[in-house]
mmCIF file of C-alpha atoms in Angstrom:
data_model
loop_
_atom_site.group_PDB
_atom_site.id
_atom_site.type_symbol
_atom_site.label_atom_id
_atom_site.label_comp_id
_atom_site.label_asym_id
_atom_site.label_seq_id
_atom_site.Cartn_x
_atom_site.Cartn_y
_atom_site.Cartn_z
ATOM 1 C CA UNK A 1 0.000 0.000 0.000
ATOM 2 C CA UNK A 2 1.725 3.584 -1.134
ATOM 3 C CA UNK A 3 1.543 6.253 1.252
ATOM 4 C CA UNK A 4 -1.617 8.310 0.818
ATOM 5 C CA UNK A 5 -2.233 11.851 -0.793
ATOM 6 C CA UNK A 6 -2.571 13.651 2.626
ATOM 7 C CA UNK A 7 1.336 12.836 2.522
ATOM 8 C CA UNK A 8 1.724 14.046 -0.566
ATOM 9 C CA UNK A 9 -0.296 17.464 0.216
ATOM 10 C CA UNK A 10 1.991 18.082 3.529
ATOM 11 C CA UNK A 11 5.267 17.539 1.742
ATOM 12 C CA UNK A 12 4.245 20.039 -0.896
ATOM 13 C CA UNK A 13 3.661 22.817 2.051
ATOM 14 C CA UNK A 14 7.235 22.558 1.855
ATOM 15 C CA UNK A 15 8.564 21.719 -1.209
ATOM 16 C CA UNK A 16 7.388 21.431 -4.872
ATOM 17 C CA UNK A 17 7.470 17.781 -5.806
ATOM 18 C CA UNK A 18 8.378 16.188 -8.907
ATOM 19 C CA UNK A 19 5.660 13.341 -9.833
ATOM 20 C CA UNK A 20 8.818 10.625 -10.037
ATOM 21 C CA UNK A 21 10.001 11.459 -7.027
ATOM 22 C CA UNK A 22 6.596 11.242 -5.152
ATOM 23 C CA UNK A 23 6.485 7.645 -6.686
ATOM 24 C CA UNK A 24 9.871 7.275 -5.334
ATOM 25 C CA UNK A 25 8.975 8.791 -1.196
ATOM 26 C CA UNK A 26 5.286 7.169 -1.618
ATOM 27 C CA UNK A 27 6.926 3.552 -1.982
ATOM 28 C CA UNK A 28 9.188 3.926 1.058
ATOM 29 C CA UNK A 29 6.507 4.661 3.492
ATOM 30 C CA UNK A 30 4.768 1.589 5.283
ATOM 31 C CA UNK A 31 1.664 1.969 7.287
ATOM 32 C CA UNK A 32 0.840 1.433 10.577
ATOM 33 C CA UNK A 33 -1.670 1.690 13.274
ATOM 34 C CA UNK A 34 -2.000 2.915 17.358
ATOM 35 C CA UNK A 35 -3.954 3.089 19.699
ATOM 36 C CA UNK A 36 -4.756 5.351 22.537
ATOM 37 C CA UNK A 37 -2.128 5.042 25.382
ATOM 38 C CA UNK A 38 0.360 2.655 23.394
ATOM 39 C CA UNK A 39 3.638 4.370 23.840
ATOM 40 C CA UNK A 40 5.655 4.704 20.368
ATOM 41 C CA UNK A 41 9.102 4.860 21.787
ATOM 42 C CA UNK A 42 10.383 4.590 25.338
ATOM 43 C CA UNK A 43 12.960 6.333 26.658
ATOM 44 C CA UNK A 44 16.191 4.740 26.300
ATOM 45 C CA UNK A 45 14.923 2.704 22.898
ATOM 46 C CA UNK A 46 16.361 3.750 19.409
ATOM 47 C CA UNK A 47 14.118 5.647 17.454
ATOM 48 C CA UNK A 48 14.677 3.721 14.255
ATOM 49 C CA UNK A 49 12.075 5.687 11.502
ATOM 50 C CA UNK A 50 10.432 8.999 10.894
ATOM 51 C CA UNK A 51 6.750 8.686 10.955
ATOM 52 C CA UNK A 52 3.787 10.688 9.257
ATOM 53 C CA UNK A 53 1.304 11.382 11.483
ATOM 54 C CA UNK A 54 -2.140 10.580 9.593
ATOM 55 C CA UNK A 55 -4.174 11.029 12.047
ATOM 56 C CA UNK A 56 -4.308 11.193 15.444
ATOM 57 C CA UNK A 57 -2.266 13.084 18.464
ATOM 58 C CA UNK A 58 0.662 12.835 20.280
ATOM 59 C CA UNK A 59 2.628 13.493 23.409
ATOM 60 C CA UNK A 60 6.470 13.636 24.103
ATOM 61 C CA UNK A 61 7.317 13.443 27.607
ATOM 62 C CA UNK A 62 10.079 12.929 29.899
ATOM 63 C CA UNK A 63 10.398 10.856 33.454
ATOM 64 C CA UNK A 64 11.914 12.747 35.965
ATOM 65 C CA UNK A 65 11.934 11.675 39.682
ATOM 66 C CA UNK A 66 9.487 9.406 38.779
ATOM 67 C CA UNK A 67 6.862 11.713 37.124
ATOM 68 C CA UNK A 68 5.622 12.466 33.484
ATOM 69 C CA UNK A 69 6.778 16.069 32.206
ATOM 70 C CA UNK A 70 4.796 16.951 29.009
ATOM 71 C CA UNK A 71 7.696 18.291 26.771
ATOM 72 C CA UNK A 72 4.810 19.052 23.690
ATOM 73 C CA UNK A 73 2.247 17.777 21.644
ATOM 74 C CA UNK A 74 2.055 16.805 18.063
ATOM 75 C CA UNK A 75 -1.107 16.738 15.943
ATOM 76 C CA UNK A 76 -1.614 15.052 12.542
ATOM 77 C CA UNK A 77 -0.976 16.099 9.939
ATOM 78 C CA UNK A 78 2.677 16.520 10.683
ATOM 79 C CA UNK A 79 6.060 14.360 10.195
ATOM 80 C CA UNK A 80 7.938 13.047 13.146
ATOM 81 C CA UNK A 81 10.380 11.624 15.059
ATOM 82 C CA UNK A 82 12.386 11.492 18.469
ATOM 83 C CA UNK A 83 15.015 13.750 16.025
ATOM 84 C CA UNK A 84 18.281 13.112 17.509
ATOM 85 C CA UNK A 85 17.912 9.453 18.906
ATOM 86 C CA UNK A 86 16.736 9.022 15.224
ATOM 87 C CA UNK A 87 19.856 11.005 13.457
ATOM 88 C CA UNK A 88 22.258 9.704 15.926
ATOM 89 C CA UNK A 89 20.735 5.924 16.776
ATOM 90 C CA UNK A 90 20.960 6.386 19.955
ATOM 91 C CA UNK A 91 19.265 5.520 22.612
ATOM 92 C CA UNK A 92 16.147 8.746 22.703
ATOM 93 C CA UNK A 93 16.292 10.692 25.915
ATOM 94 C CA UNK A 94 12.054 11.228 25.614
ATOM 95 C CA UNK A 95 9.112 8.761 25.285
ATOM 96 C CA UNK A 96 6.191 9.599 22.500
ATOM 97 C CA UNK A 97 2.677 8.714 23.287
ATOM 98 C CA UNK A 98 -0.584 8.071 21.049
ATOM 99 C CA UNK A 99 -3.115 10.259 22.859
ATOM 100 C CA UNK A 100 -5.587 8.887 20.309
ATOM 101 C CA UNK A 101 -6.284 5.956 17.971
ATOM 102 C CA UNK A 102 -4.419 6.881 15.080
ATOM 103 C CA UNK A 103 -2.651 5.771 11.786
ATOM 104 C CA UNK A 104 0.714 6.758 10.841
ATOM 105 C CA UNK A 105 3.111 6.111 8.020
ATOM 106 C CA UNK A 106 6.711 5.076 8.801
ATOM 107 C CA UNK A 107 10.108 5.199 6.718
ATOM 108 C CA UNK A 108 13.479 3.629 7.955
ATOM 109 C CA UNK A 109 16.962 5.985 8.445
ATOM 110 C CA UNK A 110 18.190 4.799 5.524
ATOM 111 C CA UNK A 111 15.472 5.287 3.250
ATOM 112 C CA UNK A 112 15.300 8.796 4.307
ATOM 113 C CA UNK A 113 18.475 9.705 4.443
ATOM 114 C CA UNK A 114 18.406 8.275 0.405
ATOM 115 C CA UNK A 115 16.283 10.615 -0.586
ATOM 116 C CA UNK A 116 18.044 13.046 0.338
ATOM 117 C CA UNK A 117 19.615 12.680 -2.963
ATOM 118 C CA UNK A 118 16.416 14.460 -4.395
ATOM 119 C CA UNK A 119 15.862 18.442 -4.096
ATOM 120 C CA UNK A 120 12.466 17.781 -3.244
ATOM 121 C CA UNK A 121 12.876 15.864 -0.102
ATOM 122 C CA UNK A 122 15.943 17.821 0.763
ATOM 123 C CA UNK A 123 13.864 20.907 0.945
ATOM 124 C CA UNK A 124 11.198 19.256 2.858
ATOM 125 C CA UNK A 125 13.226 18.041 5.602
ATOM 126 C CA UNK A 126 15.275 21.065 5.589
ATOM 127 C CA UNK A 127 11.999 23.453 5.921
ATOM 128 C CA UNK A 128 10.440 20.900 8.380
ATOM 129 C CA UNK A 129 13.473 20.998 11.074
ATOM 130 C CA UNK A 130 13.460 24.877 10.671
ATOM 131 C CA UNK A 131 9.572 24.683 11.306
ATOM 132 C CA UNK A 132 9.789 22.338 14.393
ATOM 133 C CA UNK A 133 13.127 24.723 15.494
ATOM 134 C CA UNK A 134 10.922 27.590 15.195
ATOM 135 C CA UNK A 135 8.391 25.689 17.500
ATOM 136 C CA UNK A 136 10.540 24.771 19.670
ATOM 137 C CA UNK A 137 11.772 28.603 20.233
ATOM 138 C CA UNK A 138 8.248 29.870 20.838
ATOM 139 C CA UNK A 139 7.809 27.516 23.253
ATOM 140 C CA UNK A 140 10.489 27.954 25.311
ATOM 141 C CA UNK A 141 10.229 31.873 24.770
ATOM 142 C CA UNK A 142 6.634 31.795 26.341
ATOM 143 C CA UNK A 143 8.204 29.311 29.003
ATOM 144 C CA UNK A 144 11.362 32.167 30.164
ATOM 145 C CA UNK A 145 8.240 35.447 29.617
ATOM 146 C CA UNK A 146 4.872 34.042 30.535
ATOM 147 C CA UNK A 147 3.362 32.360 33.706
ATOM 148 C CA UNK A 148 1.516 28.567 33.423
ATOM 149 C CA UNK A 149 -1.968 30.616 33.757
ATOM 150 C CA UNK A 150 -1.557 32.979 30.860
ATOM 151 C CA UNK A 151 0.384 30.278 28.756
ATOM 152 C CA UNK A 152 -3.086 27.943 29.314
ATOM 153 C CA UNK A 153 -5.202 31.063 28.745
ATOM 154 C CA UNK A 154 -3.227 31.806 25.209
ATOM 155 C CA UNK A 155 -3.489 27.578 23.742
ATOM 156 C CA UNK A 156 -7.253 28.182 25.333
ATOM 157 C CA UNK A 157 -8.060 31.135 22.947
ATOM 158 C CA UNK A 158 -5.969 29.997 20.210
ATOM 159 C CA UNK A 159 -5.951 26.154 19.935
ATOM 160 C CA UNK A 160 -9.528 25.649 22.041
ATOM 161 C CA UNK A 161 -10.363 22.359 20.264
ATOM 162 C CA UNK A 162 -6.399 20.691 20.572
ATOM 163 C CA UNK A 163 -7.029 21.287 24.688
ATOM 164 C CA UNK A 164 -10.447 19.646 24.532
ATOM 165 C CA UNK A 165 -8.542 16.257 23.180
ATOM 166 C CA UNK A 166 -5.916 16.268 25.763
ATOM 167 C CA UNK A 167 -6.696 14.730 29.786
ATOM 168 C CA UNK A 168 -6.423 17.602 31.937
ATOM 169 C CA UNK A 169 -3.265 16.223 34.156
ATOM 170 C CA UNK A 170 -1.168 16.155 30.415
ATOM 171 C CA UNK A 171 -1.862 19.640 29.639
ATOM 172 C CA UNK A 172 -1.131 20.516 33.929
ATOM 173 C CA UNK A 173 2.397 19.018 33.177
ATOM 174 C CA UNK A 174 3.142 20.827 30.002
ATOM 175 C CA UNK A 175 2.157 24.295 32.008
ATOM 176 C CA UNK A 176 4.547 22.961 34.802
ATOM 177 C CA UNK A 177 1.549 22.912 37.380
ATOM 178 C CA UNK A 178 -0.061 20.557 39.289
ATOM 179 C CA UNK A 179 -3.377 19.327 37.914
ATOM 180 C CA UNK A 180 -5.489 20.883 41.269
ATOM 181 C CA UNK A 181 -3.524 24.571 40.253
ATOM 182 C CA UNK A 182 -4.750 24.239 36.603
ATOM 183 C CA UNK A 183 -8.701 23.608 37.761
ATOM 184 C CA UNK A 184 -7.918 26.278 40.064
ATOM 185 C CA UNK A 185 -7.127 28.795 37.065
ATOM 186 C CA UNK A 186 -10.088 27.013 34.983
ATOM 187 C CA UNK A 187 -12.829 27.365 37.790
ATOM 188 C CA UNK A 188 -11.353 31.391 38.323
ATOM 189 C CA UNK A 189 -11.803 32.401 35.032
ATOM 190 C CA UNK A 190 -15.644 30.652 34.692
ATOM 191 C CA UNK A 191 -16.315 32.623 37.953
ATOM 192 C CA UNK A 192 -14.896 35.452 36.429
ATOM 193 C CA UNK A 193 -16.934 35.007 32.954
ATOM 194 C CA UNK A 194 -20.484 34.568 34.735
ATOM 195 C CA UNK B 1 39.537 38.946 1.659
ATOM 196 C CA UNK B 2 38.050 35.594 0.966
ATOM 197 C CA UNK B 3 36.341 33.516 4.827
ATOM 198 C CA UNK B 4 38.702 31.910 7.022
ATOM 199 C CA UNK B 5 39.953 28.421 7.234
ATOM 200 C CA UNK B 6 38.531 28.574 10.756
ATOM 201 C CA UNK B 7 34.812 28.845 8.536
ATOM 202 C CA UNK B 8 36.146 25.304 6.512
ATOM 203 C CA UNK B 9 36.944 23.580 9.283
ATOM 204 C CA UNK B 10 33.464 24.354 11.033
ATOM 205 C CA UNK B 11 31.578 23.316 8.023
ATOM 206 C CA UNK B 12 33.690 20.237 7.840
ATOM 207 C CA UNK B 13 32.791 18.942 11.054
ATOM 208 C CA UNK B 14 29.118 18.810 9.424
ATOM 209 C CA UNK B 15 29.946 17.794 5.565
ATOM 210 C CA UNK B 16 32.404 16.553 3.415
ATOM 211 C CA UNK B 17 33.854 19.699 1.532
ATOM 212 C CA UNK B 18 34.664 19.401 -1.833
ATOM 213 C CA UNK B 19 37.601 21.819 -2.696
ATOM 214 C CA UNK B 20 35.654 23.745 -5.813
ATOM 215 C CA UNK B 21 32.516 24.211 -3.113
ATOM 216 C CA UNK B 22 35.086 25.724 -0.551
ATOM 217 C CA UNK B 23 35.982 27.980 -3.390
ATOM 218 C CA UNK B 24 32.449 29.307 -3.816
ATOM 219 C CA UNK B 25 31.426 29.331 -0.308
ATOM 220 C CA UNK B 26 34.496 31.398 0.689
ATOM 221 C CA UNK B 27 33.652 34.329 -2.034
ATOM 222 C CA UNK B 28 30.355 35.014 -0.660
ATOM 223 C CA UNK B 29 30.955 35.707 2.867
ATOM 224 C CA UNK B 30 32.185 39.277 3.955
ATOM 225 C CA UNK B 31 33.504 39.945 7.149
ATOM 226 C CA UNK B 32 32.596 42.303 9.652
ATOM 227 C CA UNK B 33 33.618 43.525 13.195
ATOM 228 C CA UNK B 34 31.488 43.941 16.046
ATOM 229 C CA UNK B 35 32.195 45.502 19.439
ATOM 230 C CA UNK B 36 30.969 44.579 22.817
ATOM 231 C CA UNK B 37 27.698 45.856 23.425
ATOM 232 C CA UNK B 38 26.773 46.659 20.158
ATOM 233 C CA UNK B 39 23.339 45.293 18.756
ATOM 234 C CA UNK B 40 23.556 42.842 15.810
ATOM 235 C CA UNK B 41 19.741 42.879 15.108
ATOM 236 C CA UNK B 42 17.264 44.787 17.028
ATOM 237 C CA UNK B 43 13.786 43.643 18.041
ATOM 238 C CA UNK B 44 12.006 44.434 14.552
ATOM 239 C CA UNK B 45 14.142 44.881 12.367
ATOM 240 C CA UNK B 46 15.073 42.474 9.145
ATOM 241 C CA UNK B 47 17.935 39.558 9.886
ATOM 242 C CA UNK B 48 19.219 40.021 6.569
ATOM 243 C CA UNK B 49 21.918 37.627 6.458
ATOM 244 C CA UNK B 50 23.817 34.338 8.327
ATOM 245 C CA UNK B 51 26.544 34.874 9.718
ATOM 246 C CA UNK B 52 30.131 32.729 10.979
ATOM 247 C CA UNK B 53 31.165 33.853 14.757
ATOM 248 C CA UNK B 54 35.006 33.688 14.198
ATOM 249 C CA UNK B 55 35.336 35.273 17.612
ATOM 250 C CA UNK B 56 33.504 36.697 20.103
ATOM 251 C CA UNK B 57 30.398 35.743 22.333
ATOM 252 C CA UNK B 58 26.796 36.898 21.257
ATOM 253 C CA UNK B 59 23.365 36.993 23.008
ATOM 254 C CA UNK B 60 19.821 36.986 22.002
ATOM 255 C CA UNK B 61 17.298 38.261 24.099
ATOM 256 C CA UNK B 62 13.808 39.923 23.671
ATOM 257 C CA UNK B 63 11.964 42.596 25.583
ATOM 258 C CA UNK B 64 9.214 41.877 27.932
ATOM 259 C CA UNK B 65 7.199 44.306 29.777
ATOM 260 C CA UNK B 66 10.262 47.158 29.681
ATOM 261 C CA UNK B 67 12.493 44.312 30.997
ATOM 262 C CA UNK B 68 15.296 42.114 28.499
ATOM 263 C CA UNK B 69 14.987 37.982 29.005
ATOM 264 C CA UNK B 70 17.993 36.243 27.726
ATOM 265 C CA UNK B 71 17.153 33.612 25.434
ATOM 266 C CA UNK B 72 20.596 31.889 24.974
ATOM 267 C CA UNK B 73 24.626 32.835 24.242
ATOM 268 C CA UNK B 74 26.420 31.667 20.992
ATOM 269 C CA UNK B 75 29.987 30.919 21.408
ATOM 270 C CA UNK B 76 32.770 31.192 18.910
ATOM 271 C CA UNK B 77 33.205 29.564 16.500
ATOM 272 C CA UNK B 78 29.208 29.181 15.352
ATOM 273 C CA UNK B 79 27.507 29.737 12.588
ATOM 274 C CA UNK B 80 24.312 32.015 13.123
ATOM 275 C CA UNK B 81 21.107 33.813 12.413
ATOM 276 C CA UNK B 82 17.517 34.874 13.391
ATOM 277 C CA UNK B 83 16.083 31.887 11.761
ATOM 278 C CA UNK B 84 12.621 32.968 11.471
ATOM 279 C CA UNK B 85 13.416 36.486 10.347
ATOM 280 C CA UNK B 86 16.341 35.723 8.000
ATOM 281 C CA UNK B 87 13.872 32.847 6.155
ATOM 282 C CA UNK B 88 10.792 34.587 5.654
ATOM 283 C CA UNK B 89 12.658 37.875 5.492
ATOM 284 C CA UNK B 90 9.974 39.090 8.671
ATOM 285 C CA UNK B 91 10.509 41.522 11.024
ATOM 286 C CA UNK B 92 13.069 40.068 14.358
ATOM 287 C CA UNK B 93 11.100 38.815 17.428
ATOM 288 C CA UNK B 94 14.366 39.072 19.359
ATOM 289 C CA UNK B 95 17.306 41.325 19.689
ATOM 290 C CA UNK B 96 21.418 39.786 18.952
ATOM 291 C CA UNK B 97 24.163 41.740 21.313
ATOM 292 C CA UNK B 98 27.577 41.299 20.802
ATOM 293 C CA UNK B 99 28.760 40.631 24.678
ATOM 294 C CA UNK B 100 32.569 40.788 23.445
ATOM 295 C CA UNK B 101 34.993 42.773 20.726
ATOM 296 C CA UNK B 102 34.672 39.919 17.647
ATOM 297 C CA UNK B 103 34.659 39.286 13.985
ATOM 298 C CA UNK B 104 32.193 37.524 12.224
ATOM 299 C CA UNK B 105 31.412 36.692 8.315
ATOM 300 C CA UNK B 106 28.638 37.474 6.909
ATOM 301 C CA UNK B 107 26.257 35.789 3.352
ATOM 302 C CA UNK B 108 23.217 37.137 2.107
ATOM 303 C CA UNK B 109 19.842 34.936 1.978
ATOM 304 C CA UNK B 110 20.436 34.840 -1.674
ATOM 305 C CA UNK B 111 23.550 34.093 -1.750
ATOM 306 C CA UNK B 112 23.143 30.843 1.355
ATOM 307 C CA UNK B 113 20.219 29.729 -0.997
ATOM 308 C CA UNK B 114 22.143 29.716 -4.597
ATOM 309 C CA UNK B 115 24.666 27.429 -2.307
ATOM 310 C CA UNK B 116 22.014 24.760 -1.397
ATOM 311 C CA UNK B 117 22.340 23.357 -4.732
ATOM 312 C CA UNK B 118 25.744 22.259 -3.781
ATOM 313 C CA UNK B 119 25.439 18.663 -1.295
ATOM 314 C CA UNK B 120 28.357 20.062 0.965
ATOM 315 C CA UNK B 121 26.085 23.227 2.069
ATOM 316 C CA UNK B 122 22.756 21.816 1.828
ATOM 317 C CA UNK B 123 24.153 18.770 4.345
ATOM 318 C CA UNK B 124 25.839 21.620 6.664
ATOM 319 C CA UNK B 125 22.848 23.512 7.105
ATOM 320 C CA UNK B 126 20.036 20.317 7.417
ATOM 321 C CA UNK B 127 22.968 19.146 9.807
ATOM 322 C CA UNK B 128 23.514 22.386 11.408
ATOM 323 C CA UNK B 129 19.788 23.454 12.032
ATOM 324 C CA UNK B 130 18.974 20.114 13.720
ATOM 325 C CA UNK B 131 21.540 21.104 16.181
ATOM 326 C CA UNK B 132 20.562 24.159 16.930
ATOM 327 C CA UNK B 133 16.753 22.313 17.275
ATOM 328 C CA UNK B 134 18.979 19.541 20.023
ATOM 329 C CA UNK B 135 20.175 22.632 21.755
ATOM 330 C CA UNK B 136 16.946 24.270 22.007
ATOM 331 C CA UNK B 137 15.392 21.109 23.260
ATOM 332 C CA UNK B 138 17.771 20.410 25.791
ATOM 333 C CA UNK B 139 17.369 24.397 27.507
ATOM 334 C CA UNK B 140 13.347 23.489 27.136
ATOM 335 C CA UNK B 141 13.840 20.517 29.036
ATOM 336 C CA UNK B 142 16.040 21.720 31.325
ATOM 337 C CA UNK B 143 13.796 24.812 31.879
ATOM 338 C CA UNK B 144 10.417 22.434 32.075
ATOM 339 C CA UNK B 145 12.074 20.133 34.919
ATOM 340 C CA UNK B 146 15.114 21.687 36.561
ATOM 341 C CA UNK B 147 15.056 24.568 39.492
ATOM 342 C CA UNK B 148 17.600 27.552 38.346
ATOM 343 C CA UNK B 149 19.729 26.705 41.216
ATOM 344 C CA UNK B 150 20.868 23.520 39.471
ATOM 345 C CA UNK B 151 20.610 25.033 36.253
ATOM 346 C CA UNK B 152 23.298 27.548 37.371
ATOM 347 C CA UNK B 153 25.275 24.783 39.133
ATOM 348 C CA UNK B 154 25.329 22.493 36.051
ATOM 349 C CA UNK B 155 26.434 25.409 33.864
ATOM 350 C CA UNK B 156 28.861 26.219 36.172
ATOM 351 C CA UNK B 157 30.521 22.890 35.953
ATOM 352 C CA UNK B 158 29.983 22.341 32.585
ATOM 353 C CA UNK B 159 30.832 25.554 30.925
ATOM 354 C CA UNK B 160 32.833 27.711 33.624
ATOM 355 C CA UNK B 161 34.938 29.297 31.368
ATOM 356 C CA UNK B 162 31.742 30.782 29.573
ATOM 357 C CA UNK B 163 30.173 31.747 32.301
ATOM 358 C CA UNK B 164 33.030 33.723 33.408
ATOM 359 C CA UNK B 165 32.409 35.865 30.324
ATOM 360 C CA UNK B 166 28.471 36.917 30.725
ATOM 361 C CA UNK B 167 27.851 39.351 32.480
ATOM 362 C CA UNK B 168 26.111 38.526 36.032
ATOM 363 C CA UNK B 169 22.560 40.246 35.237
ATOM 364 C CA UNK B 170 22.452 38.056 31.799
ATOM 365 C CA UNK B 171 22.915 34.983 32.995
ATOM 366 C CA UNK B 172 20.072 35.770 35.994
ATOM 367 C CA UNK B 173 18.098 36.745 33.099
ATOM 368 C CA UNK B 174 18.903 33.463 30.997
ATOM 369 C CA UNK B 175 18.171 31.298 33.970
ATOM 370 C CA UNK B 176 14.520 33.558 34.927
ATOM 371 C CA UNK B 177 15.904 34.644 38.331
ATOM 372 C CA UNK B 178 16.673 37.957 39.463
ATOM 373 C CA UNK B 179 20.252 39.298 39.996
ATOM 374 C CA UNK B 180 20.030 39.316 43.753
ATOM 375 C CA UNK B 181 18.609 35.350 43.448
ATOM 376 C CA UNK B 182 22.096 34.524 42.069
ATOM 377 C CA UNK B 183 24.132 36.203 44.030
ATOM 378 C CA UNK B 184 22.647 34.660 46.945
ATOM 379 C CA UNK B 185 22.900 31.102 45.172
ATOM 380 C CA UNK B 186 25.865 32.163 44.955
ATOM 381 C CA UNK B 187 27.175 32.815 47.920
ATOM 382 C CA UNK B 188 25.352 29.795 49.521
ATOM 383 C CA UNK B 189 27.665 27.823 47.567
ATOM 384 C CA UNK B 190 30.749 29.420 48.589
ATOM 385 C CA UNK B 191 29.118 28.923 52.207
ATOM 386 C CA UNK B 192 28.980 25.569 51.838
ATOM 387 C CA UNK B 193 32.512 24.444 50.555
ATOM 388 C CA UNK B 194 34.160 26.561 53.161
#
């Protein structure tokens, strides 16, 4: 089974793509499935593909003293991977959880790093770690300027349905709250709506 | 005056460098001085090239609420930019100081593009930007799970010789605590060894 059009679409969001070399990427792609709480990688596996995200959501998160910091979430469509356990293969430092039934699309290191070979998919990869980079920096720039209430107040306003699909002690952890500090802020700002 | 072998040698830890793409790459960058304090790119304005840190020690930081947040410190030798702003040619959300006397080299967008044709610079920059995306992850990790006393104390023993260089009120600003914070954190620690 070829990897579908919605692959196709996202690539060219990036990258104008050559109808040989979409044969080419489409080929190298095999599908697979998940389910809600099945953990993709473990921390301290090998991250051995880069995945499209069909549909579905995840969550990358870290163990520390025993407990489950949300590093960030990742909604389909988008192309991932645990990026330097996967460049390096070496053991990934991070664990990456379906949130959601979902299907994904998965191609091996050295398939990848073939195409590479083509302008198309060099592009793509290249505009798609500058995108994620860029993500990364806003995140951490709200993290050093803004506090856990206004950070939950600006995803609320701006990414209202993403919040509804995540439990409420996943999005506490990505703030950096407990989960009793984030239903404090929720039930303050209904009190403060009615 | 054609870039320094110091530039080759960076690009090489990256890519193999073909001689005749040396040649080209080392023709389009121009080299500039900077002195210590001077702003490289203010808030708003247009990055409008990438640039090679021969010497000297740089810091971004943006404005919030009258106040500046340190966002991170590039060391000599590195190769840098305002990503966002320098791709989409978009006005700066952050501000680049030179924190020491240096020299740096300097390519146009243009130019940096017409090179990605060549495999030696396209590799260097895919190879380049996913470790600036590591090091970004790592200071969002570190911010999401670790106090800023033991932020400061793994700094300390893992880059002292940099930290010797920043000025006191940046790196209180880098690690969200106020000046008076880290001299007390300070001082505690000289307490405690004596």
């Amino acid at each position: 089974m070829p990897a579908p059009l919605s692959l196709r679409l996202f690539i060219e969001q990036y990258a104008s793509l050559p109808e040989e070399d979409w044969k080419k990427i489409a080929l190298l792609f095999h599908p697979r499935t998940v389910q809600a709480g099945q953990l993709l990688l473990a921390e301290g596996q090998i991250c051995r593909h880069l995945y499209f995200l069909e549909s579905g959501l995840l969550r990358y998160f870290i163990l520390k003293d025993g407990s489950e910091i949300t590093k960030f979430f990742t909604d389909a469509p988008y192309v991932f991977t645990s990026q330097v356990s996967f460049t390096t293969q070496a053991p990934a430092k991070e664990s990456i959880e379906a949130l959601e039934d979902g299907t994904l699309w998965e191609i091996s290191l050295a398939d990848a790093n073939a195409l590479l070979a083509h302008a198309s998919w060099s592009t793509f990869v290249r505009k798609l770690i500058q995108e994620v980079q860029k993500y990364t920096e806003e995140i951490l720039t709200e993290l050093q300027t803004t506090t856990a209430e206004d950070r939950y107040k600006k995803m609320l306003s701006s990414q209202p349905q993403l919040l509804n699909r995540i439990p409420l002690k996943h999005v506490a952890s990505y703030f950096g709250i407990a989960p009793q500090s984030l239903s404090r802020i929720r039930k303050n700002m209904l009190a403060s709506r009615s």
